[in-house]
Amino acid sequence: MLNFKHLHYFRTVAKTGAINRAAEKLHLTPQTLSGQISILEDRLGVALFRRSGRRLELTDAGRTALTYADEIFDVGAELEEALQNNPAARVHPFRVGIADVVPKAIAYQLLAPALTLAEPVKLICREDRLEQLAAELSIHRLDMVLADRPLPTTMDIKGYSHPLGECGIAFLAARALAHTLTPGFPACLHGAPLLIPGADSALRVPLLRWLERKGLQPTIVGEFDDSALMSAFGQAGAGVFPVPLTTAPDVMRQHDVIELGQTLEIRERFFAISVERRLSHPAVVAVSEAARRRFQPRNAD
């Protein structure tokens, strides 16, 4: 049987990246801790770490082991909390995977209804690429995955994609940059510096095709997997950047940027991916119902 003390030692070393720092936290000598890690590696039959300079890096097997170790100790903490608290006050975990291309503001808008249920839930969010999250969903380590596209048919995973809604796109820019652009939309995008989503985003191809159809040739100065980082560069005046219409007012207020124009010809779509054909998890149902009410696109000018 797996020794959970060894697993705890491994997790601590993985988090700190060094035997010495981990040994200090665990009140062990480095030699003792190193020996315990070796015992665990022998027990599992794989190397969990490799040395990179003065630091220890996880091997592929080590990264897999850390994912499971995090889950094991999270469940252990939930068990302890559930047994110590009044059963009537127990909070049920709602584990959600968020594809890293989904804007953070959209993720919040979609998930917020789950926190208003009569029976309280504890929201646990994990962010990663869709392929990795779908794999975790398939082994029931997640209750739902939020994505900007349906589950790819090329993945050998049984899952169902439930449309949550869609909205158009607004183009925003820092005030100083906006004043240098050609008047009028979408003409202002021609020759303008443009920030676009990265290759994993479902929005990227429709955006580029729309620009081509309109005969617009902006200068693409940056590609971003993280929409929040793209907004930060946009705020600094690096380029015009697209955002979902439903989040545009919040982005303009937060980053002090202005809207150049909007279009419904490009649609950002959102999906809840689950292992259920018919949604039954109360939190997933709440997310789905609220999304259909909220995500109605505004009329374009």
mmCIF file of C-alpha atoms in Angstrom:
data_model
loop_
_atom_site.group_PDB
_atom_site.id
_atom_site.type_symbol
_atom_site.label_atom_id
_atom_site.label_comp_id
_atom_site.label_asym_id
_atom_site.label_seq_id
_atom_site.Cartn_x
_atom_site.Cartn_y
_atom_site.Cartn_z
ATOM 1 C CA MET A 1 0.000 0.000 0.000
ATOM 2 C CA LEU A 2 1.184 3.502 -0.824
ATOM 3 C CA ASN A 3 2.760 5.305 2.137
ATOM 4 C CA PHE A 4 0.959 8.656 2.385
ATOM 5 C CA LYS A 5 3.743 10.150 4.509
ATOM 6 C CA HIS A 6 6.126 9.564 1.603
ATOM 7 C CA LEU A 7 3.559 11.146 -0.723
ATOM 8 C CA HIS A 8 3.391 14.185 1.578
ATOM 9 C CA TYR A 9 7.180 14.458 1.518
ATOM 10 C CA PHE A 10 7.187 14.221 -2.289
ATOM 11 C CA ARG A 11 4.496 16.906 -2.607
ATOM 12 C CA THR A 12 6.430 19.287 -0.348
ATOM 13 C CA VAL A 13 9.640 18.846 -2.357
ATOM 14 C CA ALA A 14 7.700 19.339 -5.604
ATOM 15 C CA LYS A 15 6.186 22.587 -4.326
ATOM 16 C CA THR A 16 9.475 24.025 -3.020
ATOM 17 C CA GLY A 17 11.712 22.738 -5.812
ATOM 18 C CA ALA A 18 14.585 21.859 -3.465
ATOM 19 C CA ILE A 19 15.361 19.194 -0.874
ATOM 20 C CA ASN A 20 16.880 21.678 1.599
ATOM 21 C CA ARG A 21 13.880 24.029 1.650
ATOM 22 C CA ALA A 22 11.463 21.127 1.885
ATOM 23 C CA ALA A 23 13.469 19.571 4.703
ATOM 24 C CA GLU A 24 13.246 22.821 6.688
ATOM 25 C CA LYS A 25 9.463 22.895 6.295
ATOM 26 C CA LEU A 26 9.142 19.237 7.290
ATOM 27 C CA HIS A 27 11.651 19.480 10.175
ATOM 28 C CA LEU A 28 13.778 16.706 8.683
ATOM 29 C CA THR A 29 17.388 16.517 7.648
ATOM 30 C CA PRO A 30 18.011 16.742 3.886
ATOM 31 C CA GLN A 31 19.572 13.284 3.974
ATOM 32 C CA THR A 32 16.505 11.761 5.621
ATOM 33 C CA LEU A 33 14.129 13.461 3.201
ATOM 34 C CA SER A 34 16.197 12.439 0.177
ATOM 35 C CA GLY A 35 16.115 8.852 1.412
ATOM 36 C CA GLN A 36 12.335 8.930 1.844
ATOM 37 C CA ILE A 37 11.871 10.233 -1.707
ATOM 38 C CA SER A 38 14.106 7.438 -3.011
ATOM 39 C CA ILE A 39 11.947 4.888 -1.190
ATOM 40 C CA LEU A 40 8.831 6.314 -2.843
ATOM 41 C CA GLU A 41 10.462 6.236 -6.294
ATOM 42 C CA ASP A 42 11.507 2.628 -5.728
ATOM 43 C CA ARG A 43 7.972 1.774 -4.620
ATOM 44 C CA LEU A 44 6.466 3.377 -7.745
ATOM 45 C CA GLY A 45 9.187 2.176 -10.091
ATOM 46 C CA VAL A 46 9.722 5.606 -11.677
ATOM 47 C CA ALA A 47 11.916 8.664 -11.214
ATOM 48 C CA LEU A 48 9.883 11.600 -9.918
ATOM 49 C CA PHE A 49 12.566 14.288 -10.117
ATOM 50 C CA ARG A 50 15.536 15.278 -12.239
ATOM 51 C CA ARG A 51 18.156 17.813 -11.269
ATOM 52 C CA SER A 52 18.380 21.124 -13.147
ATOM 53 C CA GLY A 53 21.201 23.183 -11.703
ATOM 54 C CA ARG A 54 20.456 23.661 -8.010
ATOM 55 C CA ARG A 55 16.765 22.934 -8.414
ATOM 56 C CA LEU A 56 14.805 19.728 -8.754
ATOM 57 C CA GLU A 57 12.394 19.512 -11.655
ATOM 58 C CA LEU A 58 9.507 17.080 -11.939
ATOM 59 C CA THR A 59 9.692 14.373 -14.576
ATOM 60 C CA ASP A 60 6.582 13.544 -16.593
ATOM 61 C CA ALA A 61 5.815 10.825 -14.045
ATOM 62 C CA GLY A 62 6.426 13.343 -11.263
ATOM 63 C CA ARG A 63 3.923 15.805 -12.734
ATOM 64 C CA THR A 64 1.341 13.037 -12.942
ATOM 65 C CA ALA A 65 2.076 12.015 -9.360
ATOM 66 C CA LEU A 66 1.780 15.618 -8.142
ATOM 67 C CA THR A 67 -1.640 16.008 -9.775
ATOM 68 C CA TYR A 68 -2.885 12.925 -7.949
ATOM 69 C CA ALA A 69 -1.182 13.934 -4.703
ATOM 70 C CA ASP A 70 -2.916 17.328 -4.769
ATOM 71 C CA GLU A 71 -6.238 15.603 -5.309
ATOM 72 C CA ILE A 72 -5.624 13.081 -2.513
ATOM 73 C CA PHE A 73 -4.750 15.721 0.060
ATOM 74 C CA ASP A 74 -7.585 18.000 -1.061
ATOM 75 C CA VAL A 75 -10.042 15.148 -0.550
ATOM 76 C CA GLY A 76 -8.448 14.399 2.822
ATOM 77 C CA ALA A 77 -8.960 18.014 3.899
ATOM 78 C CA GLU A 78 -12.586 17.862 2.743
ATOM 79 C CA LEU A 79 -13.106 14.641 4.711
ATOM 80 C CA GLU A 80 -11.695 16.202 7.857
ATOM 81 C CA GLU A 81 -13.834 19.302 7.409
ATOM 82 C CA ALA A 82 -16.969 17.262 6.728
ATOM 83 C CA LEU A 83 -16.513 15.133 9.852
ATOM 84 C CA GLN A 84 -15.719 18.068 12.123
ATOM 85 C CA ASN A 85 -18.486 20.385 10.939
ATOM 86 C CA ASN A 86 -22.202 20.163 11.514
ATOM 87 C CA PRO A 87 -23.583 17.898 8.737
ATOM 88 C CA ALA A 88 -26.279 20.480 8.004
ATOM 89 C CA ALA A 89 -23.591 23.069 7.249
ATOM 90 C CA ARG A 90 -21.505 20.908 4.897
ATOM 91 C CA VAL A 91 -20.416 22.525 1.673
ATOM 92 C CA HIS A 92 -20.344 20.320 -1.415
ATOM 93 C CA PRO A 93 -17.357 20.718 -3.753
ATOM 94 C CA PHE A 94 -18.052 21.806 -7.337
ATOM 95 C CA ARG A 95 -14.931 21.072 -9.395
ATOM 96 C CA VAL A 96 -14.701 23.035 -12.619
ATOM 97 C CA GLY A 97 -12.028 22.988 -15.286
ATOM 98 C CA ILE A 98 -11.633 26.265 -17.175
ATOM 99 C CA ALA A 99 -9.951 26.169 -20.575
ATOM 100 C CA ASP A 100 -7.115 28.685 -20.420
ATOM 101 C CA VAL A 101 -8.430 30.602 -23.441
ATOM 102 C CA VAL A 102 -11.737 31.451 -21.736
ATOM 103 C CA PRO A 103 -11.620 35.079 -20.509
ATOM 104 C CA LYS A 104 -11.524 35.302 -16.716
ATOM 105 C CA ALA A 105 -14.444 37.724 -16.629
ATOM 106 C CA ILE A 106 -16.548 35.301 -18.692
ATOM 107 C CA ALA A 107 -15.621 32.417 -16.393
ATOM 108 C CA TYR A 108 -16.773 34.458 -13.402
ATOM 109 C CA GLN A 109 -20.040 35.443 -15.054
ATOM 110 C CA LEU A 110 -20.751 31.826 -15.959
ATOM 111 C CA LEU A 111 -19.859 30.308 -12.597
ATOM 112 C CA ALA A 112 -21.236 32.937 -10.201
ATOM 113 C CA PRO A 113 -24.789 31.428 -10.194
ATOM 114 C CA ALA A 114 -23.415 28.217 -8.684
ATOM 115 C CA LEU A 115 -22.554 30.161 -5.526
ATOM 116 C CA THR A 116 -26.147 31.274 -5.009
ATOM 117 C CA LEU A 117 -27.707 27.823 -4.643
ATOM 118 C CA ALA A 118 -29.767 27.081 -1.550
ATOM 119 C CA GLU A 119 -27.412 24.187 -0.786
ATOM 120 C CA PRO A 120 -23.972 25.803 -0.586
ATOM 121 C CA VAL A 121 -21.100 24.636 -2.787
ATOM 122 C CA LYS A 122 -17.364 25.133 -2.590
ATOM 123 C CA LEU A 123 -16.100 26.175 -6.010
ATOM 124 C CA ILE A 124 -12.809 24.551 -7.015
ATOM 125 C CA CYS A 125 -11.401 25.899 -10.292
ATOM 126 C CA ARG A 126 -8.594 24.369 -12.322
ATOM 127 C CA GLU A 127 -7.210 26.100 -15.412
ATOM 128 C CA ASP A 128 -5.460 24.221 -18.199
ATOM 129 C CA ARG A 129 -5.678 23.359 -21.877
ATOM 130 C CA LEU A 130 -8.970 21.816 -22.950
ATOM 131 C CA GLU A 131 -7.397 18.472 -23.798
ATOM 132 C CA GLN A 132 -5.956 18.040 -20.296
ATOM 133 C CA LEU A 133 -9.170 19.134 -18.597
ATOM 134 C CA ALA A 134 -11.251 16.771 -20.729
ATOM 135 C CA ALA A 135 -9.022 13.887 -19.660
ATOM 136 C CA GLU A 136 -9.598 14.782 -15.994
ATOM 137 C CA LEU A 137 -13.339 15.082 -16.629
ATOM 138 C CA SER A 138 -13.402 11.589 -18.126
ATOM 139 C CA ILE A 139 -12.128 10.063 -14.879
ATOM 140 C CA HIS A 140 -14.580 12.153 -12.815
ATOM 141 C CA ARG A 141 -11.990 14.411 -11.249
ATOM 142 C CA LEU A 142 -13.990 17.376 -12.559
ATOM 143 C CA ASP A 143 -17.737 17.979 -12.597
ATOM 144 C CA MET A 144 -17.681 20.283 -15.610
ATOM 145 C CA VAL A 145 -15.338 21.973 -18.066
ATOM 146 C CA LEU A 146 -15.875 25.510 -19.415
ATOM 147 C CA ALA A 147 -14.590 25.957 -22.955
ATOM 148 C CA ASP A 148 -14.900 28.184 -26.004
ATOM 149 C CA ARG A 149 -15.511 25.196 -28.277
ATOM 150 C CA PRO A 150 -17.232 21.793 -28.112
ATOM 151 C CA LEU A 151 -15.294 18.718 -27.063
ATOM 152 C CA PRO A 152 -13.046 17.853 -30.033
ATOM 153 C CA THR A 153 -14.267 14.788 -31.919
ATOM 154 C CA THR A 154 -10.657 13.671 -32.291
ATOM 155 C CA MET A 155 -10.425 13.010 -28.544
ATOM 156 C CA ASP A 156 -11.183 9.466 -27.442
ATOM 157 C CA ILE A 157 -13.208 10.718 -24.489
ATOM 158 C CA LYS A 158 -16.918 10.307 -23.868
ATOM 159 C CA GLY A 159 -18.397 13.672 -23.057
ATOM 160 C CA TYR A 160 -21.183 16.017 -24.069
ATOM 161 C CA SER A 161 -20.941 19.684 -25.029
ATOM 162 C CA HIS A 162 -23.814 21.856 -23.818
ATOM 163 C CA PRO A 163 -24.019 25.341 -25.429
ATOM 164 C CA LEU A 164 -24.159 28.090 -22.809
ATOM 165 C CA GLY A 165 -24.493 31.059 -25.107
ATOM 166 C CA GLU A 166 -22.675 33.326 -27.508
ATOM 167 C CA CYS A 167 -22.012 37.007 -28.025
ATOM 168 C CA GLY A 168 -20.441 39.359 -30.505
ATOM 169 C CA ILE A 169 -17.063 41.069 -30.303
ATOM 170 C CA ALA A 170 -16.048 44.607 -29.358
ATOM 171 C CA PHE A 171 -12.732 46.157 -30.364
ATOM 172 C CA LEU A 172 -11.118 48.271 -27.644
ATOM 173 C CA ALA A 173 -8.069 50.513 -27.497
ATOM 174 C CA ALA A 174 -6.257 52.924 -25.227
ATOM 175 C CA ARG A 175 -7.457 56.495 -25.742
ATOM 176 C CA ALA A 176 -4.086 57.756 -26.967
ATOM 177 C CA LEU A 177 -3.901 54.995 -29.587
ATOM 178 C CA ALA A 178 -7.540 55.445 -30.649
ATOM 179 C CA HIS A 179 -6.923 59.103 -31.488
ATOM 180 C CA THR A 180 -4.212 58.113 -34.015
ATOM 181 C CA LEU A 181 -6.407 55.712 -35.997
ATOM 182 C CA THR A 182 -8.442 56.288 -39.145
ATOM 183 C CA PRO A 183 -11.938 57.563 -38.263
ATOM 184 C CA GLY A 184 -14.855 55.163 -38.478
ATOM 185 C CA PHE A 185 -15.312 51.462 -37.747
ATOM 186 C CA PRO A 186 -14.153 49.041 -39.019
ATOM 187 C CA ALA A 187 -11.929 51.256 -41.229
ATOM 188 C CA CYS A 188 -9.972 52.247 -38.107
ATOM 189 C CA LEU A 189 -8.551 48.716 -37.933
ATOM 190 C CA HIS A 190 -6.785 48.992 -41.309
ATOM 191 C CA GLY A 191 -3.089 49.479 -40.614
ATOM 192 C CA ALA A 192 -3.696 49.579 -36.855
ATOM 193 C CA PRO A 193 -1.582 47.562 -34.411
ATOM 194 C CA LEU A 194 -3.712 44.586 -33.381
ATOM 195 C CA LEU A 195 -3.516 42.097 -30.514
ATOM 196 C CA ILE A 196 -5.176 38.742 -31.206
ATOM 197 C CA PRO A 197 -5.946 35.522 -29.277
ATOM 198 C CA GLY A 198 -3.461 32.647 -29.443
ATOM 199 C CA ALA A 199 -3.692 29.557 -31.615
ATOM 200 C CA ASP A 200 -5.754 27.595 -29.062
ATOM 201 C CA SER A 201 -8.578 30.139 -29.075
ATOM 202 C CA ALA A 202 -11.685 29.331 -31.140
ATOM 203 C CA LEU A 203 -12.012 33.085 -31.810
ATOM 204 C CA ARG A 204 -8.727 33.441 -33.677
ATOM 205 C CA VAL A 205 -9.689 31.943 -37.071
ATOM 206 C CA PRO A 206 -13.110 33.671 -37.345
ATOM 207 C CA LEU A 207 -11.456 36.978 -36.424
ATOM 208 C CA LEU A 208 -8.782 36.656 -39.110
ATOM 209 C CA ARG A 209 -11.350 35.586 -41.712
ATOM 210 C CA TRP A 210 -13.586 38.562 -40.849
ATOM 211 C CA LEU A 211 -10.678 40.960 -41.304
ATOM 212 C CA GLU A 212 -9.910 39.383 -44.669
ATOM 213 C CA ARG A 213 -13.543 39.626 -45.826
ATOM 214 C CA LYS A 214 -13.620 43.297 -44.869
ATOM 215 C CA GLY A 215 -10.398 43.983 -46.751
ATOM 216 C CA LEU A 216 -8.701 45.122 -43.529
ATOM 217 C CA GLN A 217 -4.979 44.646 -43.008
ATOM 218 C CA PRO A 218 -3.978 45.515 -39.441
ATOM 219 C CA THR A 219 -0.476 44.895 -38.161
ATOM 220 C CA ILE A 220 -0.598 41.974 -35.749
ATOM 221 C CA VAL A 221 1.835 42.925 -33.007
ATOM 222 C CA GLY A 222 0.999 40.280 -30.408
ATOM 223 C CA GLU A 223 -0.706 36.931 -29.834
ATOM 224 C CA PHE A 224 -1.942 35.955 -26.364
ATOM 225 C CA ASP A 225 -3.307 32.784 -24.813
ATOM 226 C CA ASP A 226 -4.365 34.773 -21.746
ATOM 227 C CA SER A 227 -7.038 37.395 -22.455
ATOM 228 C CA ALA A 228 -6.214 39.257 -19.232
ATOM 229 C CA LEU A 229 -2.615 39.682 -20.386
ATOM 230 C CA MET A 230 -3.846 40.855 -23.797
ATOM 231 C CA SER A 231 -6.032 43.456 -22.077
ATOM 232 C CA ALA A 232 -3.054 44.662 -20.028
ATOM 233 C CA PHE A 233 -1.028 45.195 -23.211
ATOM 234 C CA GLY A 234 -4.029 46.898 -24.783
ATOM 235 C CA GLN A 235 -4.339 49.223 -21.808
ATOM 236 C CA ALA A 236 -0.675 50.182 -22.263
ATOM 237 C CA GLY A 237 -1.393 51.189 -25.861
ATOM 238 C CA ALA A 238 0.344 48.265 -27.562
ATOM 239 C CA GLY A 239 -2.591 47.648 -29.875
ATOM 240 C CA VAL A 240 -6.314 47.307 -30.482
ATOM 241 C CA PHE A 241 -7.740 44.164 -28.899
ATOM 242 C CA PRO A 242 -11.000 42.185 -29.174
ATOM 243 C CA VAL A 243 -13.176 41.231 -26.199
ATOM 244 C CA PRO A 244 -16.593 39.537 -25.879
ATOM 245 C CA LEU A 245 -19.398 42.104 -25.946
ATOM 246 C CA THR A 246 -20.749 40.866 -22.626
ATOM 247 C CA THR A 247 -17.503 41.784 -20.843
ATOM 248 C CA ALA A 248 -16.666 44.965 -22.792
ATOM 249 C CA PRO A 249 -18.174 47.415 -20.240
ATOM 250 C CA ASP A 250 -16.185 45.832 -17.386
ATOM 251 C CA VAL A 251 -12.952 45.776 -19.408
ATOM 252 C CA MET A 252 -13.380 49.431 -20.424
ATOM 253 C CA ARG A 253 -13.982 50.455 -16.823
ATOM 254 C CA GLN A 254 -11.157 48.358 -15.388
ATOM 255 C CA HIS A 255 -8.509 49.236 -17.993
ATOM 256 C CA ASP A 256 -9.638 52.770 -18.908
ATOM 257 C CA VAL A 257 -9.899 51.970 -22.625
ATOM 258 C CA ILE A 258 -12.581 52.903 -25.142
ATOM 259 C CA GLU A 259 -14.647 50.991 -27.675
ATOM 260 C CA LEU A 260 -13.836 51.537 -31.357
ATOM 261 C CA GLY A 261 -16.745 49.454 -32.593
ATOM 262 C CA GLN A 262 -18.416 46.078 -32.399
ATOM 263 C CA THR A 263 -19.622 43.299 -34.668
ATOM 264 C CA LEU A 264 -21.996 40.357 -34.431
ATOM 265 C CA GLU A 265 -20.410 38.765 -37.498
ATOM 266 C CA ILE A 266 -17.807 37.244 -35.167
ATOM 267 C CA ARG A 267 -19.281 35.232 -32.327
ATOM 268 C CA GLU A 268 -17.548 34.061 -29.160
ATOM 269 C CA ARG A 269 -19.239 30.848 -28.018
ATOM 270 C CA PHE A 270 -19.122 29.092 -24.660
ATOM 271 C CA PHE A 271 -19.808 25.495 -23.688
ATOM 272 C CA ALA A 272 -20.217 23.407 -20.569
ATOM 273 C CA ILE A 273 -18.664 20.006 -21.185
ATOM 274 C CA SER A 274 -19.835 17.172 -18.939
ATOM 275 C CA VAL A 275 -19.982 13.385 -18.875
ATOM 276 C CA GLU A 276 -23.772 13.653 -18.710
ATOM 277 C CA ARG A 277 -25.937 13.831 -21.808
ATOM 278 C CA ARG A 278 -28.678 15.380 -19.685
ATOM 279 C CA LEU A 279 -27.432 17.825 -17.063
ATOM 280 C CA SER A 280 -28.312 16.825 -13.494
ATOM 281 C CA HIS A 281 -25.634 18.266 -11.197
ATOM 282 C CA PRO A 282 -27.419 21.197 -9.449
ATOM 283 C CA ALA A 283 -24.485 23.592 -9.876
ATOM 284 C CA VAL A 284 -24.053 22.716 -13.568
ATOM 285 C CA VAL A 285 -27.784 23.201 -14.148
ATOM 286 C CA ALA A 286 -27.633 26.601 -12.395
ATOM 287 C CA VAL A 287 -24.694 27.674 -14.570
ATOM 288 C CA SER A 288 -26.442 26.536 -17.755
ATOM 289 C CA GLU A 289 -29.787 28.211 -16.993
ATOM 290 C CA ALA A 290 -28.212 31.521 -15.919
ATOM 291 C CA ALA A 291 -25.937 31.590 -18.976
ATOM 292 C CA ARG A 292 -28.840 31.255 -21.396
ATOM 293 C CA ARG A 293 -30.539 34.237 -19.749
ATOM 294 C CA ARG A 294 -27.421 36.405 -19.657
ATOM 295 C CA PHE A 295 -25.532 35.813 -22.884
ATOM 296 C CA GLN A 296 -27.683 37.688 -25.338
ATOM 297 C CA PRO A 297 -25.612 39.781 -27.756
ATOM 298 C CA ARG A 298 -26.172 43.519 -28.010
ATOM 299 C CA ASN A 299 -27.146 45.027 -31.346
ATOM 300 C CA ALA A 300 -24.157 46.182 -33.325
ATOM 301 C CA ASP A 301 -23.937 49.770 -34.476
#
